[in-house]
Structures are given as C-alpha cells and as structure tokens.
C-alpha positions as YAML, in Angstrom:
chain: A
units: angstrom
residues:
- id: 1
  name: MET
  ca: [16.31, 5.40, -18.52]
- id: 2
  name: SER
  ca: [15.81, 7.99, -15.88]
- id: 3
  name: GLU
  ca: [17.17, 7.68, -12.39]
- id: 4
  name: ASP
  ca: [13.65, 7.96, -10.92]
- id: 5
  name: PHE
  ca: [12.45, 5.01, -13.01]
- id: 6
  name: LEU
  ca: [15.37, 2.82, -11.96]
- id: 7
  name: LYS
  ca: [14.95, 3.73, -8.30]
- id: 8
  name: ARG
  ca: [11.21, 3.01, -8.48]
- id: 9
  name: LEU
  ca: [11.92, -0.29, -10.25]
- id: 10
  name: GLY
  ca: [14.30, -1.25, -7.43]
- id: 11
  name: TRP
  ca: [11.67, -0.45, -4.78]
- id: 12
  name: PHE
  ca: [9.11, -2.37, -6.84]
- id: 13
  name: ALA
  ca: [11.32, -5.45, -6.92]
- id: 14
  name: LEU
  ca: [12.18, -5.14, -3.23]
- id: 15
  name: PHE
  ca: [8.56, -4.88, -2.07]
- id: 16
  name: PHE
  ca: [7.50, -7.66, -4.41]
- id: 17
  name: LEU
  ca: [10.20, -10.05, -3.21]
- id: 18
  name: ILE
  ca: [9.63, -9.25, 0.46]
- id: 19
  name: GLN
  ca: [5.90, -9.85, 0.08]
- id: 20
  name: ILE
  ca: [6.21, -13.09, -1.88]
- id: 21
  name: LEU
  ca: [9.14, -14.67, -0.07]
- id: 22
  name: VAL
  ca: [8.54, -13.54, 3.51]
- id: 23
  name: LEU
  ca: [5.36, -11.66, 4.37]
- id: 24
  name: GLY
  ca: [2.99, -13.72, 2.24]
- id: 25
  name: ARG
  ca: [3.77, -16.73, 4.41]
- id: 26
  name: ILE
  ca: [2.91, -15.00, 7.69]
- id: 27
  name: HIS
  ca: [-0.64, -15.51, 8.94]
- id: 28
  name: LEU
  ca: [-0.81, -14.43, 12.57]
- id: 29
  name: PHE
  ca: [-3.64, -16.23, 14.38]
- id: 30
  name: HIS
  ca: [-5.01, -17.18, 10.90]
- id: 31
  name: TYR
  ca: [-6.26, -13.59, 10.49]
- id: 32
  name: ALA
  ca: [-3.46, -11.08, 10.05]
- id: 33
  name: THR
  ca: [-1.28, -11.11, 6.96]
- id: 34
  name: PRO
  ca: [1.07, -8.16, 6.41]
- id: 35
  name: LEU
  ca: [0.39, -6.46, 3.08]
- id: 36
  name: LEU
  ca: [3.38, -4.14, 2.98]
- id: 37
  name: TYR
  ca: [3.30, -3.53, -0.78]
- id: 38
  name: VAL
  ca: [0.54, -0.94, -0.20]
- id: 39
  name: TYR
  ca: [3.36, 1.28, 1.06]
- id: 40
  name: PHE
  ca: [4.82, 1.26, -2.46]
- id: 41
  name: VAL
  ca: [1.67, 2.93, -3.82]
- id: 42
  name: ALA
  ca: [1.34, 5.31, -0.89]
- id: 43
  name: LYS
  ca: [4.86, 6.70, -1.44]
- id: 44
  name: PHE
  ca: [4.32, 8.14, -4.93]
- id: 45
  name: PRO
  ca: [5.27, 11.83, -5.02]
- id: 46
  name: ARG
  ca: [2.88, 14.66, -5.64]
- id: 47
  name: ASN
  ca: [3.94, 15.40, -9.22]
- id: 48
  name: HIS
  ca: [4.04, 11.78, -10.46]
- id: 49
  name: ALA
  ca: [1.87, 11.09, -13.50]
- id: 50
  name: LYS
  ca: [-1.45, 9.55, -12.54]
- id: 51
  name: TRP
  ca: [-1.34, 7.06, -15.39]
- id: 52
  name: ALA
  ca: [2.10, 5.89, -14.23]
- id: 53
  name: ILE
  ca: [0.82, 5.33, -10.70]
- id: 54
  name: LEU
  ca: [-1.95, 3.17, -12.15]
- id: 55
  name: VAL
  ca: [0.46, 1.16, -14.29]
- id: 56
  name: TRP
  ca: [2.93, 0.58, -11.43]
- id: 57
  name: SER
  ca: [0.12, -0.40, -9.06]
- id: 58
  name: PHE
  ca: [-1.56, -2.75, -11.49]
- id: 59
  name: ALA
  ca: [1.77, -4.41, -12.33]
- id: 60
  name: MET
  ca: [2.57, -4.87, -8.63]
- id: 61
  name: GLY
  ca: [-0.89, -6.26, -7.92]
- id: 62
  name: LEU
  ca: [-0.76, -8.59, -10.91]
- id: 63
  name: LEU
  ca: [2.61, -10.03, -9.91]
- id: 64
  name: ILE
  ca: [1.43, -10.46, -6.31]
- id: 65
  name: ASP
  ca: [-1.68, -12.23, -7.62]
- id: 66
  name: ILE
  ca: [0.31, -14.55, -9.85]
- id: 67
  name: PHE
  ca: [2.68, -15.65, -7.12]
- id: 68
  name: SER
  ca: [0.16, -15.65, -4.24]
- id: 69
  name: ASN
  ca: [-2.68, -17.45, -6.02]
- id: 70
  name: THR
  ca: [-5.18, -14.63, -5.47]
- id: 71
  name: PRO
  ca: [-6.62, -14.21, -8.97]
- id: 72
  name: GLY
  ca: [-7.08, -10.50, -9.58]
- id: 73
  name: VAL
  ca: [-7.69, -9.56, -5.95]
- id: 74
  name: ALA
  ca: [-4.47, -7.66, -5.28]
- id: 75
  name: ALA
  ca: [-4.44, -6.09, -8.75]
- id: 76
  name: ALA
  ca: [-7.99, -4.75, -8.41]
- id: 77
  name: SER
  ca: [-7.48, -3.52, -4.84]
- id: 78
  name: LEU
  ca: [-4.11, -1.91, -5.50]
- id: 79
  name: THR
  ca: [-5.36, -0.23, -8.67]
- id: 80
  name: ALA
  ca: [-8.34, 1.17, -6.75]
- id: 81
  name: ILE
  ca: [-5.97, 2.62, -4.17]
- id: 82
  name: ALA
  ca: [-3.82, 4.06, -6.97]
- id: 83
  name: VAL
  ca: [-6.84, 5.89, -8.38]
- id: 84
  name: VAL
  ca: [-7.45, 7.60, -5.04]
- id: 85
  name: GLN
  ca: [-3.86, 8.22, -3.87]
- id: 86
  name: PRO
  ca: [-2.91, 11.36, -5.87]
- id: 87
  name: TYR
  ca: [-6.11, 13.19, -4.97]
- id: 88
  name: TYR
  ca: [-6.11, 12.03, -1.37]
- id: 89
  name: PHE
  ca: [-2.48, 13.07, -0.85]
- id: 90
  name: GLU
  ca: [-3.34, 16.61, -1.99]
- id: 91
  name: LEU
  ca: [-5.47, 17.00, 1.12]
- id: 92
  name: PHE
  ca: [-2.39, 16.73, 3.35]
- id: 93
  name: VAL
  ca: [0.10, 18.85, 1.42]
- id: 94
  name: PRO
  ca: [0.27, 22.64, 1.83]
- id: 95
  name: ARG
  ca: [-0.42, 24.48, -1.42]
- id: 96
  name: ASP
  ca: [2.92, 26.27, -1.36]
- id: 97
  name: SER
  ca: [5.01, 23.10, -0.97]
- id: 98
  name: ALA
  ca: [7.22, 21.67, -3.71]
- id: 99
  name: ASP
  ca: [5.70, 19.67, -6.54]
- id: 100
  name: ASN
  ca: [7.88, 16.63, -5.89]
- id: 101
  name: VAL
  ca: [7.02, 16.18, -2.20]
- id: 102
  name: VAL
  ca: [6.82, 12.52, -1.16]
- id: 103
  name: PRO
  ca: [4.44, 11.41, 1.59]
- id: 104
  name: SER
  ca: [6.45, 10.66, 4.71]
- id: 105
  name: ILE
  ca: [6.64, 11.51, 8.38]
- id: 106
  name: THR
  ca: [9.38, 14.06, 7.76]
- id: 107
  name: THR
  ca: [7.70, 15.90, 4.87]
- id: 108
  name: ILE
  ca: [4.11, 16.22, 6.09]
- id: 109
  name: GLY
  ca: [4.51, 15.49, 9.80]
- id: 110
  name: PRO
  ca: [3.64, 12.45, 11.89]
- id: 111
  name: LEU
  ca: [-0.01, 13.29, 12.53]
- id: 112
  name: LYS
  ca: [-0.81, 14.15, 8.91]
- id: 113
  name: PHE
  ca: [1.08, 11.05, 7.75]
- id: 114
  name: ALA
  ca: [-0.97, 8.90, 10.11]
- id: 115
  name: HIS
  ca: [-4.18, 10.49, 8.81]
- id: 116
  name: TYR
  ca: [-2.96, 9.82, 5.28]
- id: 117
  name: ILE
  ca: [-1.73, 6.23, 5.56]
- id: 118
  name: VAL
  ca: [-4.27, 4.67, 7.95]
- id: 119
  name: PRO
  ca: [-7.34, 5.16, 5.71]
- id: 120
  name: LEU
  ca: [-5.40, 4.05, 2.62]
- id: 121
  name: VAL
  ca: [-4.34, 0.79, 4.28]
- id: 122
  name: LEU
  ca: [-7.77, 0.24, 5.79]
- id: 123
  name: VAL
  ca: [-9.56, 0.76, 2.46]
- id: 124
  name: TYR
  ca: [-7.06, -1.51, 0.74]
- id: 125
  name: CYS
  ca: [-7.62, -4.29, 3.29]
- id: 126
  name: VAL
  ca: [-11.41, -3.91, 3.06]
- id: 127
  name: LEU
  ca: [-11.27, -4.18, -0.74]
- id: 128
  name: PHE
  ca: [-8.75, -7.02, -0.68]
- id: 129
  name: TYR
  ca: [-10.61, -9.23, 1.78]
- id: 130
  name: THR
  ca: [-14.03, -8.42, 0.35]
- id: 131
  name: LEU
  ca: [-12.90, -9.52, -3.09]
- id: 132
  name: GLU
  ca: [-10.98, -12.51, -1.74]
- id: 133
  name: MET
  ca: [-13.83, -13.90, 0.34]
- id: 134
  name: PHE
  ca: [-16.59, -12.57, -1.95]
- id: 135
  name: THR
  ca: [-19.13, -13.17, 0.79]
- id: 136
  name: PHE
  ca: [-20.31, -11.60, 4.00]
- id: 137
  name: PHE
  ca: [-21.56, -14.93, 5.32]
- id: 138
  name: ASN
  ca: [-18.80, -15.07, 7.91]
- id: 139
  name: SER
  ca: [-18.59, -11.35, 8.64]
- id: 140
  name: LEU
  ca: [-16.69, -11.77, 11.91]
- id: 141
  name: TYR
  ca: [-13.87, -13.62, 10.14]
- id: 142
  name: TRP
  ca: [-13.84, -10.94, 7.43]
- id: 143
  name: LEU
  ca: [-13.66, -8.18, 10.04]
- id: 144
  name: MET
  ca: [-10.85, -9.92, 11.92]
- id: 145
  name: CYS
  ca: [-8.85, -10.33, 8.69]
- id: 146
  name: VAL
  ca: [-9.35, -6.69, 7.72]
- id: 147
  name: LEU
  ca: [-8.46, -5.30, 11.14]
- id: 148
  name: GLY
  ca: [-5.61, -7.73, 11.80]
- id: 149
  name: SER
  ca: [-3.99, -7.18, 8.42]
- id: 150
  name: SER
  ca: [-4.47, -3.42, 8.67]
- id: 151
  name: VAL
  ca: [-2.84, -3.24, 12.08]
- id: 152
  name: ILE
  ca: [0.16, -5.39, 11.22]
- id: 153
  name: THR
  ca: [0.65, -3.56, 7.89]
- id: 154
  name: LEU
  ca: [0.49, -0.18, 9.64]
- id: 155
  name: VAL
  ca: [2.99, -1.30, 12.27]
- id: 156
  name: LEU
  ca: [5.41, -2.31, 9.50]
- id: 157
  name: ILE
  ca: [4.86, 0.94, 7.58]
- id: 158
  name: PHE
  ca: [5.44, 3.13, 10.64]
- id: 159
  name: THR
  ca: [8.51, 1.07, 11.52]
- id: 160
  name: LEU
  ca: [9.91, 1.65, 8.03]
- id: 161
  name: GLU
  ca: [9.07, 5.35, 8.20]
- id: 162
  name: ILE
  ca: [10.75, 5.83, 11.54]
- id: 163
  name: GLY
  ca: [13.76, 3.80, 10.37]
- id: 164
  name: ARG
  ca: [14.09, 5.85, 7.17]
- id: 165
  name: ARG
  ca: [13.77, 9.06, 9.14]
- id: 166
  name: LYS
  ca: [16.98, 8.46, 11.06]
...
C-alpha cells in the first residue's frame, strides 16, 4: 500500500470518529451541527484521481449515514461535493503551480482559501438539509440550519487550518 493511501485512510478514520463520537451530538440552539467531514473532501490535492475522490467521499458519507441515522443524505451530499471539488479547486490554483498542491491557507493564500472553502461548505449544507428535511414547508428552520451549520463548520475548518499552519 502506498503511503498516501495509508495517510488518507488515517484522516478518513479520524474525521469519521470525530464526527460520530463528538460533533454529531452537538446541536447548538437546535440549528447548528458541525459537519467537519466536508473538510476531508475539500483537502484532496490537485492531481488526485477524480474517481478516487468520489469513492472516498461516498464511503465517508455512507459511514456517516449508517451511524447518524440519516439514510443516504450525507452520502449524496458529499458525493455531489466530490464531483465539483477538483474542477472548482482549479479556479484557485495558478497554472504554473505543482500538480500535487493541496488546498490550504499556506498554499493558495488566506483569501483564496476562504473563497474556495466557504461555497463548498455552504453548498454541502444546502444539499444536506434539503435532502434531510425534504420540504420547504418550514423554510425559516431550514435556513437557520443551513446557515448555523455552515458557520460552525467554517469556524472549525479555519481553526484547523490556522493550527496546521503553525
């Protein structure tokens, strides 16, 4: 097995366990739930195979669904983000940069990283809560869940990025 695969498997297990054992039980004001495992998909490097990103994302989403009792919601949302991520990341990387560049504050800069990660998390939360609720009957509750979860997830992601930077 390659070193990259083992490292990615370790990150996969870490994000899965953190989400299931800790973050999945946090519901701030009954709206905001941190969905930190989106960060796992957002951190795939530029040269990673697109099919592998889809497989990793679907597997993460499926395991989250199994242990969180959200049948297919996380798997569908995370796979949709995985479809977009390689193409979307190309918008923020200079053409002359290395093929194995990983999205982070240090590699693409804080402003570009913010422009990269915020829409990904926001789209993920919109997809996740739209599929979970499957109704727009209570649109204010849906909006509060999307915004609350997006904000708390982004705070955790930027905290991790700043912590990894040092």
